[in-house]
Short mmCIF file of C-alpha atoms in Angstrom, two decimals:
data_model
loop_
_atom_site.label_atom_id
_atom_site.label_comp_id
_atom_site.label_asym_id
_atom_site.label_seq_id
_atom_site.Cartn_x
_atom_site.Cartn_y
_atom_site.Cartn_z
CA MET A 1 -53.63 -66.96 77.46
CA ALA A 2 -49.84 -67.00 77.28
CA PRO A 3 -48.07 -67.97 80.47
CA SER A 4 -46.75 -65.08 82.50
CA ARG A 5 -43.06 -64.48 82.67
CA PRO A 6 -41.36 -65.21 85.98
CA SER A 7 -40.20 -62.14 87.87
CA ASN A 8 -36.50 -61.24 87.82
CA ALA A 9 -36.34 -61.95 91.53
CA SER A 10 -37.67 -65.51 91.13
CA LEU A 11 -35.38 -66.12 88.17
CA ALA A 12 -32.34 -64.89 90.13
CA ALA A 13 -33.29 -67.16 93.02
CA ARG A 14 -33.08 -70.16 90.65
CA TRP A 15 -30.10 -68.88 88.70
CA ASN A 16 -27.55 -67.40 91.10
CA PRO A 17 -27.20 -69.94 93.93
CA PRO A 18 -26.25 -73.03 91.88
CA GLY A 19 -23.85 -70.97 89.78
CA ARG A 20 -22.15 -69.54 92.82
CA GLU A 21 -21.86 -72.97 94.44
CA VAL A 22 -20.09 -74.40 91.40
CA ALA A 23 -17.91 -71.31 90.98
CA LEU A 24 -16.78 -71.46 94.63
CA ALA A 25 -16.01 -75.18 94.40
CA ASN A 26 -14.04 -74.81 91.19
CA SER A 27 -12.20 -71.72 92.40
CA GLU A 28 -11.14 -73.70 95.45
CA GLN A 29 -9.78 -76.41 93.14
CA LEU A 30 -7.70 -73.81 91.32
CA ARG A 31 -6.49 -72.27 94.62
CA ALA A 32 -5.30 -75.64 95.84
CA PHE A 33 -3.57 -76.38 92.52
CA HIS A 34 -1.74 -73.06 92.27
CA THR A 35 -0.68 -73.04 95.93
CA GLY A 36 0.79 -76.54 95.64
CA GLN A 37 -1.80 -78.27 97.81
CA SER A 38 -3.07 -80.35 94.89
CA GLU A 39 -1.44 -81.82 91.77
CA ASP A 40 -4.63 -81.69 89.69
CA VAL A 41 -8.03 -80.05 89.46
CA ASP A 42 -11.41 -81.78 89.45
CA MET A 43 -13.82 -79.24 88.03
CA ARG A 44 -17.58 -79.50 88.50
CA ASP A 45 -20.00 -78.86 85.64
CA ASP A 46 -22.50 -76.03 85.74
CA PRO A 47 -25.90 -77.68 86.47
CA ARG A 48 -28.10 -74.87 85.06
CA ASP A 49 -30.00 -75.93 81.94
CA PRO A 50 -30.38 -74.02 78.62
CA ASN A 51 -34.05 -73.23 79.26
CA LEU A 52 -33.27 -71.38 82.44
CA ALA A 53 -30.31 -69.68 80.66
CA LYS A 54 -32.64 -68.51 77.89
CA GLN A 55 -35.04 -66.95 80.39
CA VAL A 56 -32.20 -65.12 82.11
CA MET A 57 -30.79 -63.85 78.81
CA ASP A 58 -34.27 -62.78 77.77
CA ALA A 59 -34.50 -60.71 80.96
CA VAL A 60 -31.06 -59.22 80.42
CA GLU A 61 -31.97 -58.39 76.83
CA GLN A 62 -35.18 -56.62 77.97
CA MET A 63 -33.18 -54.55 80.46
CA ASN A 64 -30.89 -53.49 77.61
CA LEU A 65 -33.82 -52.57 75.33
CA ALA A 66 -35.28 -50.49 78.18
CA GLY A 67 -31.96 -48.69 78.72
CA ARG A 68 -31.47 -50.38 82.11
CA TRP A 69 -28.51 -52.60 81.30
CA ARG A 70 -26.74 -51.53 84.49
CA ASP A 71 -29.44 -53.37 86.49
CA ALA A 72 -28.56 -56.74 84.90
CA ARG A 73 -25.37 -57.64 86.78
CA PRO A 74 -26.66 -56.81 90.30
CA ILE A 75 -29.61 -59.15 89.65
CA PHE A 76 -28.11 -61.94 87.51
CA ASP A 77 -24.59 -63.32 87.75
CA PRO A 78 -22.98 -63.66 84.29
CA ALA A 79 -22.10 -67.17 83.11
CA HIS A 80 -20.81 -69.15 80.15
CA ALA A 81 -21.65 -72.86 80.07
CA PRO A 82 -25.44 -72.59 80.31
CA PHE A 83 -25.45 -70.44 77.14
CA ILE A 84 -23.44 -72.80 74.94
CA GLU A 85 -26.49 -73.91 72.93
CA GLU A 86 -27.25 -70.32 71.95
CA MET A 87 -23.57 -69.52 71.32
CA GLU A 88 -23.37 -72.36 68.81
CA ARG A 89 -26.08 -70.70 66.72
CA ASN A 90 -24.14 -67.44 66.51
CA ASN A 91 -20.54 -68.10 65.31
CA SER A 92 -19.54 -64.65 66.50
CA GLY A 93 -15.95 -64.90 67.62
CA ILE A 94 -14.18 -61.63 68.57
CA THR A 95 -10.83 -61.83 66.83
CA PHE A 96 -9.41 -58.32 67.31
CA ALA A 97 -9.83 -56.12 70.40
CA ILE A 98 -7.85 -53.10 71.57
CA ILE A 99 -8.28 -50.67 74.44
CA LEU A 100 -8.47 -46.96 73.63
CA GLY A 101 -9.54 -45.69 77.07
CA PRO A 102 -11.11 -46.84 80.38
CA ASP A 103 -14.41 -47.61 78.63
CA GLU A 104 -13.47 -47.25 74.95
CA PHE A 105 -12.50 -50.11 72.64
CA LEU A 106 -12.25 -51.20 69.04
CA ILE A 107 -13.32 -54.77 68.41
CA ARG A 108 -13.88 -57.07 65.40
CA LYS A 109 -16.63 -59.64 65.42
CA GLY A 110 -16.19 -62.64 63.10
CA SER A 111 -13.64 -65.38 62.58
CA PHE A 112 -10.47 -64.71 60.61
CA TYR A 113 -11.87 -66.35 57.49
CA GLN A 114 -14.96 -64.14 57.58
CA ASN A 115 -15.32 -60.52 56.49
CA GLY A 116 -16.40 -59.60 59.99
CA GLN A 117 -17.81 -56.44 61.56
CA VAL A 118 -15.79 -53.78 63.42
CA TYR A 119 -17.34 -51.81 66.31
CA HIS A 120 -16.11 -48.72 68.08
CA ILE A 121 -17.30 -49.01 71.67
CA ARG A 122 -17.44 -45.87 73.77
CA GLY A 123 -19.29 -45.95 77.08
CA ASP A 124 -22.54 -47.83 76.51
CA GLN A 125 -22.59 -47.25 72.73
CA ALA A 126 -21.27 -49.62 70.05
CA VAL A 127 -21.03 -47.97 66.61
CA GLU A 128 -20.20 -50.11 63.56
CA ARG A 129 -17.18 -49.10 61.49
CA PRO A 130 -17.76 -50.97 58.21
CA GLU A 131 -14.74 -49.40 56.49
CA LEU A 132 -12.33 -51.24 58.82
CA GLN A 133 -11.08 -54.83 58.61
CA ALA A 134 -8.36 -55.14 61.21
CA PHE A 135 -6.37 -53.01 63.62
CA ALA A 136 -3.62 -52.91 66.28
CA ILE A 137 -2.26 -50.60 68.95
CA SER A 138 1.37 -50.16 69.98
CA ARG A 139 2.28 -51.33 73.47
CA ASN A 140 3.02 -47.75 74.53
CA ARG A 141 -0.56 -46.91 73.40
CA LYS A 142 0.70 -44.13 71.07
CA TYR A 143 0.07 -45.57 67.59
CA VAL A 144 -2.93 -47.31 66.02
CA ALA A 145 -2.65 -49.29 62.79
CA LEU A 146 -5.83 -49.70 60.73
CA LEU A 147 -6.52 -51.97 57.73
CA ASP A 148 -9.50 -50.72 55.68
CA SER A 149 -11.71 -52.61 53.24
CA ARG A 150 -9.81 -51.14 50.26
CA GLY A 151 -6.55 -52.73 51.40
CA THR A 152 -4.83 -49.63 52.83
CA ILE A 153 -2.99 -49.95 56.14
CA THR A 154 -2.60 -46.63 57.91
CA ILE A 155 -0.63 -45.89 61.06
CA ARG A 156 -2.10 -43.02 63.08
CA LEU A 157 -1.41 -41.16 66.28
CA GLY A 158 -4.45 -42.62 68.04
CA LEU A 159 -7.69 -43.71 66.41
CA GLN A 160 -8.66 -40.25 65.20
CA GLY A 161 -5.15 -38.73 65.09
CA ASP A 162 -2.91 -37.69 62.23
CA ALA A 163 -1.69 -40.33 59.77
CA VAL A 164 2.01 -41.12 60.23
CA SER A 165 2.30 -43.48 57.25
CA SER A 166 0.22 -45.68 54.97
CA LEU A 167 0.79 -48.53 52.55
CA SER A 168 -1.27 -50.52 50.08
CA TRP A 169 -1.95 -54.24 50.34
CA PRO A 170 0.76 -55.99 48.32
CA PRO A 171 -0.04 -57.82 45.06
CA SER A 172 -0.33 -61.60 45.12
CA ASP A 173 3.09 -62.09 43.53
CA PHE A 174 4.63 -60.44 46.57
CA PHE A 175 3.87 -63.58 48.57
CA ARG A 176 6.06 -65.73 46.28
CA PRO A 177 9.55 -65.64 47.91
CA GLU A 178 12.40 -64.35 45.81
CA GLY A 179 15.22 -66.77 45.08
CA LEU A 180 13.07 -69.91 44.57
CA PRO A 181 14.39 -72.48 42.08
CA ASP A 182 12.65 -71.92 38.73
CA GLU A 183 10.56 -75.09 38.81
CA ILE A 184 9.23 -74.33 42.31
CA ALA A 185 8.63 -70.67 41.47
CA GLN A 186 6.50 -71.62 38.48
CA SER A 187 4.40 -74.01 40.57
CA TRP A 188 4.09 -71.79 43.63
CA ASP A 189 0.43 -70.84 43.85
CA VAL A 190 -0.29 -67.30 45.13
CA SER A 191 -3.70 -66.86 43.47
CA GLY A 192 -6.89 -66.08 45.36
CA LEU A 193 -5.40 -64.49 48.46
CA ALA A 194 -8.09 -62.83 50.55
CA LEU A 195 -7.71 -59.38 52.14
CA ARG A 196 -7.75 -60.75 55.67
CA LEU A 197 -5.35 -60.68 58.58
CA GLU A 198 -4.82 -63.00 61.53
CA THR A 199 -2.37 -60.57 63.15
CA LEU A 200 -1.50 -56.90 62.82
CA ALA A 201 1.13 -55.22 65.07
CA VAL A 202 2.87 -51.83 65.21
CA SER A 203 6.07 -50.91 66.99
CA ASP A 204 6.29 -48.32 69.77
CA ASP A 205 8.01 -45.83 67.41
CA GLY A 206 5.35 -46.30 64.69
CA ARG A 207 7.99 -47.16 62.09
CA ARG A 208 7.59 -50.94 61.93
CA LEU A 209 4.49 -52.89 61.13
CA LEU A 210 3.89 -56.65 61.09
CA ALA A 211 1.04 -58.39 59.24
CA VAL A 212 0.08 -62.06 59.08
CA ASN A 213 -2.17 -63.39 56.31
CA GLY A 214 -2.89 -67.09 56.90
CA GLN A 215 -3.03 -67.87 53.20
CA GLY A 216 -0.08 -65.74 51.99
CA GLY A 217 2.45 -65.26 54.72
CA ILE A 218 4.10 -62.84 57.13
CA PHE A 219 5.39 -59.44 56.01
CA VAL A 220 6.84 -56.36 57.66
CA ALA A 221 6.73 -52.72 56.60
CA ARG A 222 9.52 -50.34 57.50
CA SER A 223 9.04 -46.59 57.44
CA GLU A 224 12.31 -44.75 57.85
CA GLY A 225 11.03 -41.55 56.25
CA GLY A 226 9.03 -41.60 53.05
CA ARG A 227 6.99 -44.49 51.69
CA PRO A 228 7.17 -47.71 53.74
CA SER A 229 9.16 -50.58 52.24
CA LEU A 230 7.69 -54.09 52.38
CA GLU A 231 9.54 -57.31 53.07
CA LEU A 232 8.18 -60.89 53.02
CA LEU A 233 9.51 -62.74 56.07
CA TYR A 234 7.68 -66.00 55.51
CA PRO A 235 7.47 -68.04 53.30
CA SER A 236 11.20 -67.77 52.78
CA VAL A 237 14.01 -69.53 50.99
CA ASP A 238 16.07 -69.44 54.19
CA PRO A 239 17.18 -73.06 54.61
CA LYS A 240 16.37 -72.91 58.33
CA TYR A 241 12.65 -73.01 57.43
CA GLY A 242 12.98 -76.05 55.15
CA LEU A 243 10.26 -74.82 52.76
CA VAL A 244 12.22 -75.27 49.55
CA GLU A 245 13.12 -78.84 50.53
CA PHE A 246 9.47 -79.49 51.35
CA ALA A 247 8.32 -78.04 48.03
CA THR A 248 10.87 -80.15 46.15
CA GLU A 249 9.54 -83.32 47.72
CA VAL A 250 5.92 -82.38 46.91
CA LEU A 251 6.68 -81.64 43.26
CA LYS A 252 8.82 -84.79 42.93
CA ASP A 253 5.66 -86.86 43.55
CA ASP A 254 3.55 -84.92 41.05
CA ARG A 255 5.16 -82.61 38.51
CA ASN A 256 1.80 -81.22 37.47
CA GLU A 257 0.82 -80.15 40.97
CA THR A 258 0.74 -76.51 41.94
CA PHE A 259 2.52 -75.98 45.23
CA PHE A 260 1.03 -73.96 48.03
CA PRO A 261 3.29 -73.41 51.06
CA SER A 262 2.45 -75.02 54.37
CA LEU A 263 1.04 -72.11 56.40
CA ASP A 264 -1.09 -74.04 58.93
CA MET A 265 -1.22 -72.22 62.28
CA LEU A 266 0.94 -69.41 60.87
CA HIS A 267 1.67 -66.92 63.62
CA ALA A 268 4.02 -64.05 64.42
CA ALA A 269 4.66 -61.31 66.97
CA LEU A 270 6.55 -58.04 66.66
CA SER A 271 8.72 -56.85 69.52
CA PRO A 272 7.60 -53.43 70.77
CA CYS A 273 11.01 -52.01 69.95
CA GLY A 274 10.39 -53.03 66.33
CA ARG A 275 13.60 -55.00 65.89
CA TYR A 276 12.54 -58.62 66.41
CA VAL A 277 9.87 -60.96 65.10
CA GLY A 278 8.92 -64.27 66.68
CA LEU A 279 7.22 -66.59 64.23
CA GLY A 280 6.31 -70.18 63.43
CA THR A 281 3.92 -72.55 61.72
CA GLN A 282 2.39 -75.89 62.60
CA ASP A 283 5.10 -77.81 60.79
CA TYR A 284 8.27 -75.98 61.85
CA GLY A 285 9.88 -74.53 64.96
CA HIS A 286 9.87 -71.31 67.01
CA PHE A 287 12.04 -68.75 65.20
CA ILE A 288 13.38 -65.35 66.30
CA VAL A 289 14.16 -63.00 63.39
CA ASP A 290 16.37 -59.90 63.73
CA LEU A 291 15.03 -57.31 61.26
CA ASP A 292 18.17 -55.19 61.66
CA ALA A 293 20.77 -57.92 61.21
CA PRO A 294 23.66 -57.08 58.88
CA GLY A 295 22.57 -58.02 55.36
CA GLY A 296 18.86 -57.87 56.16
CA ALA A 297 16.38 -59.76 58.25
CA SER A 298 17.83 -63.03 59.49
CA VAL A 299 16.87 -65.95 61.74
CA ILE A 300 18.99 -65.61 64.86
CA SER A 301 17.46 -68.42 66.93
CA GLU A 302 15.43 -71.59 66.56
CA LEU A 303 13.92 -72.80 69.82
CA GLY A 304 12.51 -76.31 70.05
CA TYR A 305 8.78 -76.69 70.75
CA LEU A 306 7.66 -78.83 73.66
CA SER A 307 4.22 -79.78 72.34
CA GLU A 308 3.24 -81.00 68.91
CA TYR A 309 2.55 -77.82 66.89
CA PRO A 310 3.97 -74.26 67.20
CA HIS A 311 0.97 -71.96 67.70
CA ASN A 312 1.66 -68.52 69.27
CA ALA A 313 4.37 -65.98 70.00
CA CYS A 314 4.60 -62.91 72.27
CA PHE A 315 7.23 -60.37 73.43
CA SER A 316 7.49 -58.51 76.71
CA ASP A 317 6.91 -54.76 76.66
CA ASP A 318 10.63 -54.08 76.91
CA SER A 319 11.43 -56.59 74.12
CA VAL A 320 13.74 -58.48 76.46
CA TRP A 321 11.66 -61.67 76.70
CA VAL A 322 9.90 -63.79 74.08
CA ALA A 323 7.39 -66.55 74.79
CA PHE A 324 6.41 -69.30 72.36
CA ASN A 325 3.46 -71.68 72.66
CA SER A 326 2.99 -75.04 70.98
CA CYS A 327 -0.16 -77.11 71.15
CA HIS A 328 -1.69 -80.55 70.85
CA PHE A 329 -5.52 -80.64 70.54
CA TYR A 330 -6.70 -78.21 73.25
CA CYS A 331 -3.59 -78.36 75.48
CA GLY A 332 -0.10 -77.00 75.01
CA MET A 333 3.27 -75.89 76.40
CA THR A 334 4.74 -72.37 76.56
CA ILE A 335 8.46 -71.55 76.79
CA ALA A 336 10.14 -68.21 77.47
CA ALA A 337 13.63 -66.99 76.73
CA ARG A 338 15.70 -63.83 76.86
CA VAL A 339 16.15 -62.67 73.29
CA ALA A 340 19.79 -61.67 73.83
CA LYS A 341 20.68 -65.06 75.29
CA ALA A 342 18.84 -66.92 72.53
CA ARG A 343 20.78 -65.18 69.79
CA GLY A 344 22.75 -67.74 67.78
CA GLN A 345 21.24 -70.62 69.71
CA THR A 346 19.28 -73.71 68.61
CA THR A 347 17.45 -76.04 70.96
CA GLU A 348 15.88 -79.38 70.16
CA PRO A 349 12.14 -80.09 70.01
CA TYR A 350 10.60 -81.94 72.97
CA GLU A 351 13.73 -81.32 75.10
CA GLU A 352 13.26 -78.62 77.70
CA SER A 353 16.31 -76.33 77.72
CA PRO A 354 17.59 -73.99 80.47
CA LEU A 355 17.75 -71.37 77.67
CA ALA A 356 13.98 -71.57 77.14
CA PRO A 357 12.26 -73.38 80.05
CA ALA A 358 8.57 -74.09 80.15
CA ILE A 359 6.53 -71.44 81.96
CA ASP A 360 3.11 -73.08 81.34
CA SER A 361 2.39 -76.75 80.78
CA TYR A 362 -1.26 -76.96 79.83
CA LEU A 363 -2.56 -74.04 77.73
CA ARG A 364 -3.05 -73.97 73.99
CA VAL A 365 -2.57 -70.21 73.56
CA TYR A 366 -4.80 -68.43 71.05
CA ALA A 367 -4.01 -64.82 72.04
CA SER A 368 -1.32 -63.27 74.20
CA THR A 369 0.18 -60.02 75.43
CA TRP A 370 2.18 -58.62 78.31
CA THR A 371 0.91 -57.42 81.68
CA PRO A 372 3.11 -54.48 82.72
CA ALA A 373 4.60 -54.12 86.20
CA GLY A 374 2.10 -52.90 88.73
CA LEU A 375 -1.01 -54.49 87.20
CA GLY A 376 -2.66 -57.51 88.76
CA GLY A 377 0.24 -58.36 91.07
CA ALA A 378 2.78 -58.29 88.25
CA HIS A 379 5.63 -56.63 90.14
CA LYS A 380 8.07 -57.03 87.20
CA GLY A 381 5.54 -57.84 84.47
CA ALA A 382 4.11 -61.10 83.14
CA PHE A 383 2.90 -62.78 79.99
CA LEU A 384 -0.88 -62.92 79.69
CA LEU A 385 -1.69 -66.20 77.95
CA ALA A 386 -5.27 -66.62 76.80
CA GLY A 387 -6.26 -70.05 75.56
CA GLY A 388 -9.16 -72.43 75.44
CA ALA A 389 -11.44 -71.11 78.20
CA VAL A 390 -8.50 -70.04 80.41
CA ALA A 391 -6.46 -66.83 80.80
CA THR A 392 -3.27 -66.98 82.88
CA ALA A 393 -0.78 -64.30 83.91
CA VAL A 394 2.62 -65.96 84.31
CA THR A 395 6.07 -64.44 84.74
CA PRO A 396 9.01 -65.29 82.45
CA LYS A 397 10.27 -67.44 85.32
CA GLY A 398 7.04 -69.45 85.41
CA LYS A 399 5.27 -67.99 88.46
CA VAL A 400 1.52 -67.90 87.99
CA LEU A 401 0.04 -64.59 89.28
CA TRP A 402 -3.60 -65.25 88.51
CA GLU A 403 -5.91 -67.39 86.45
CA LEU A 404 -9.42 -66.88 85.10
CA ILE A 405 -11.79 -69.38 83.47
CA PHE A 406 -13.72 -67.16 81.04
CA GLY A 407 -15.36 -69.94 79.08
CA SER A 408 -14.63 -70.17 75.35
CA SER A 409 -11.43 -69.95 73.27
CA ALA A 410 -9.77 -66.55 73.23
CA GLY A 411 -9.79 -64.62 69.97
CA SER A 412 -7.92 -61.54 71.20
CA VAL A 413 -6.48 -59.96 74.33
CA ASP A 414 -5.19 -56.51 75.25
CA VAL A 415 -3.84 -54.86 78.38
CA CYS A 416 -3.61 -51.10 78.92
CA PRO A 417 -1.51 -49.66 81.79
CA ILE A 418 -2.98 -46.19 81.28
CA SER A 419 -6.69 -47.08 81.59
CA ARG A 420 -5.80 -50.03 83.82
CA ARG A 421 -8.01 -52.45 81.91
CA ILE A 422 -7.74 -55.94 80.48
CA LEU A 423 -9.85 -56.93 77.49
CA ILE A 424 -10.48 -60.51 76.36
CA GLY A 425 -12.43 -61.20 73.17
CA SER A 426 -13.79 -64.72 72.98
CA TYR A 427 -15.15 -67.08 70.34
CA SER A 428 -18.30 -67.17 72.48
CA GLY A 429 -19.08 -63.74 71.08
CA MET A 430 -18.46 -62.27 74.51
CA LEU A 431 -16.11 -59.38 75.22
CA HIS A 432 -14.81 -59.38 78.81
CA MET A 433 -13.65 -56.11 80.39
CA LEU A 434 -11.54 -56.71 83.49
CA ASP A 435 -10.05 -54.61 86.26
CA PRO A 436 -6.63 -55.97 87.24
CA ASP A 437 -6.59 -53.83 90.39
CA SER A 438 -9.52 -55.71 91.89
CA VAL A 439 -9.79 -59.43 92.65
CA GLU A 440 -13.00 -61.23 91.70
CA ALA A 441 -14.91 -62.99 94.46
CA PRO A 442 -14.36 -66.77 94.15
CA ASP A 443 -18.10 -67.49 94.03
CA ARG A 444 -18.79 -65.00 91.20
CA ALA A 445 -16.30 -66.33 88.66
CA ILE A 446 -14.12 -69.38 88.37
CA GLY A 447 -10.55 -68.36 88.99
CA TRP A 448 -7.62 -67.81 91.31
CA ASN A 449 -6.65 -64.26 92.21
CA ALA A 450 -8.57 -63.41 89.03
CA PRO A 451 -9.17 -59.79 87.95
CA LYS A 452 -12.71 -58.58 88.57
CA GLU A 453 -14.97 -58.50 85.51
CA LEU A 454 -16.55 -55.04 85.31
CA LYS A 455 -18.71 -55.71 82.32
CA ARG A 456 -19.20 -57.93 79.29
CA TRP A 457 -20.57 -57.16 75.88
CA ILE A 458 -22.41 -59.96 74.05
CA PHE A 459 -22.46 -59.89 70.22
CA TRP A 460 -25.00 -62.53 69.13
CA ARG A 461 -27.10 -62.54 65.97
CA THR A 462 -29.90 -64.16 67.96
CA ARG A 463 -30.23 -61.03 70.10
CA LYS A 464 -31.29 -57.46 69.41
CA GLY A 465 -28.08 -55.44 69.20
CA PRO A 466 -25.02 -56.03 71.37
CA ILE A 467 -26.06 -56.78 74.95
CA GLN A 468 -24.32 -55.27 77.96
CA TRP A 469 -24.17 -57.32 81.11
#
């Protein structure tokens, strides 16, 4: 005879108390750190073992299958660390996530190098959208950009709204910069580029679009009436980037070698106004590009990174501020500058400048956005930096408003001032839906002034359908 399953009540009695004890202790560590009472944090490990975690997830899964998913959270506190063993068998990172309404989202499951699966979530239903590959929403929530599996990018007035413009994925030769010396141009390898995006962004007027392909480069599309025109921003022959010099050195060592540009950690952000792009790669600096500069898109500022490798960029909703993150292993440094003051300026790496001071000194940022004024204590707005296990809201002056330990590395983040929701997609395969108007109890999640988690979706291959908790 098979052993009987423990009741949900007995499971909860073993599961909740140790988790709450650790959460409360760690939240107190964060409170002391952010209020200046401590210079460091000493976090405790979650003591709950994977076997207990499996029993809890089995129970939550059964509630979902019975249509009683709403019962799961009142009985079992959600967690992260005890489920790591199962997470590692899933490889289900959520790399795109946008908010369409209070309980409506579009998300992509799968790492950037994978084909992935897109789901349209509405209420308690998650419907797969196999025709989609990537997507973005403008900061004013008016326009949605969609990349489909055929390589067409369409900008629409909302997910189901009228198409404003569309463009086809550029041919491979497009990713070879114009103006290269002949020898480098002949050796520049643009073959085998996959139809995948690390970043897609659309401006608030729907006329500018930014796309980042980690193998090929960064391009923008401008639609000023008629068919959009495409422009490759990076790789570029602009001497500020140093790519031609780098290619020359590579080919000097081996004339028979095909040259592929250094695009490690390639990243870019489009300002909501559509005029500016912040970009960088692992091997170069933080650059601000003015798309409307006389004579065409031009680098107007190069800001020195404070950690080893440039990794992420983000603009404020009003396009006044830009933040850049650089990383080393799983830590990093983030700087912020006023775009207008940075124009024409260059600062040195590893030297903090009054022009672009550090606003965060520990996060490697994987995903970022802006928290508008009035959400989560952001009286004038703040950058939302989501990194390895940690999400922090910090003002351009460096004041931390809240911090949440959500567990794994962030794959995507979005904030909507209309629905008043925050969405964090994680490489754990968990999608966290947060309410910035409510503060989470310190024994229910590890954080400081952290937004309350209303719900999480779990997209694991080892489970039957996405699980709601």
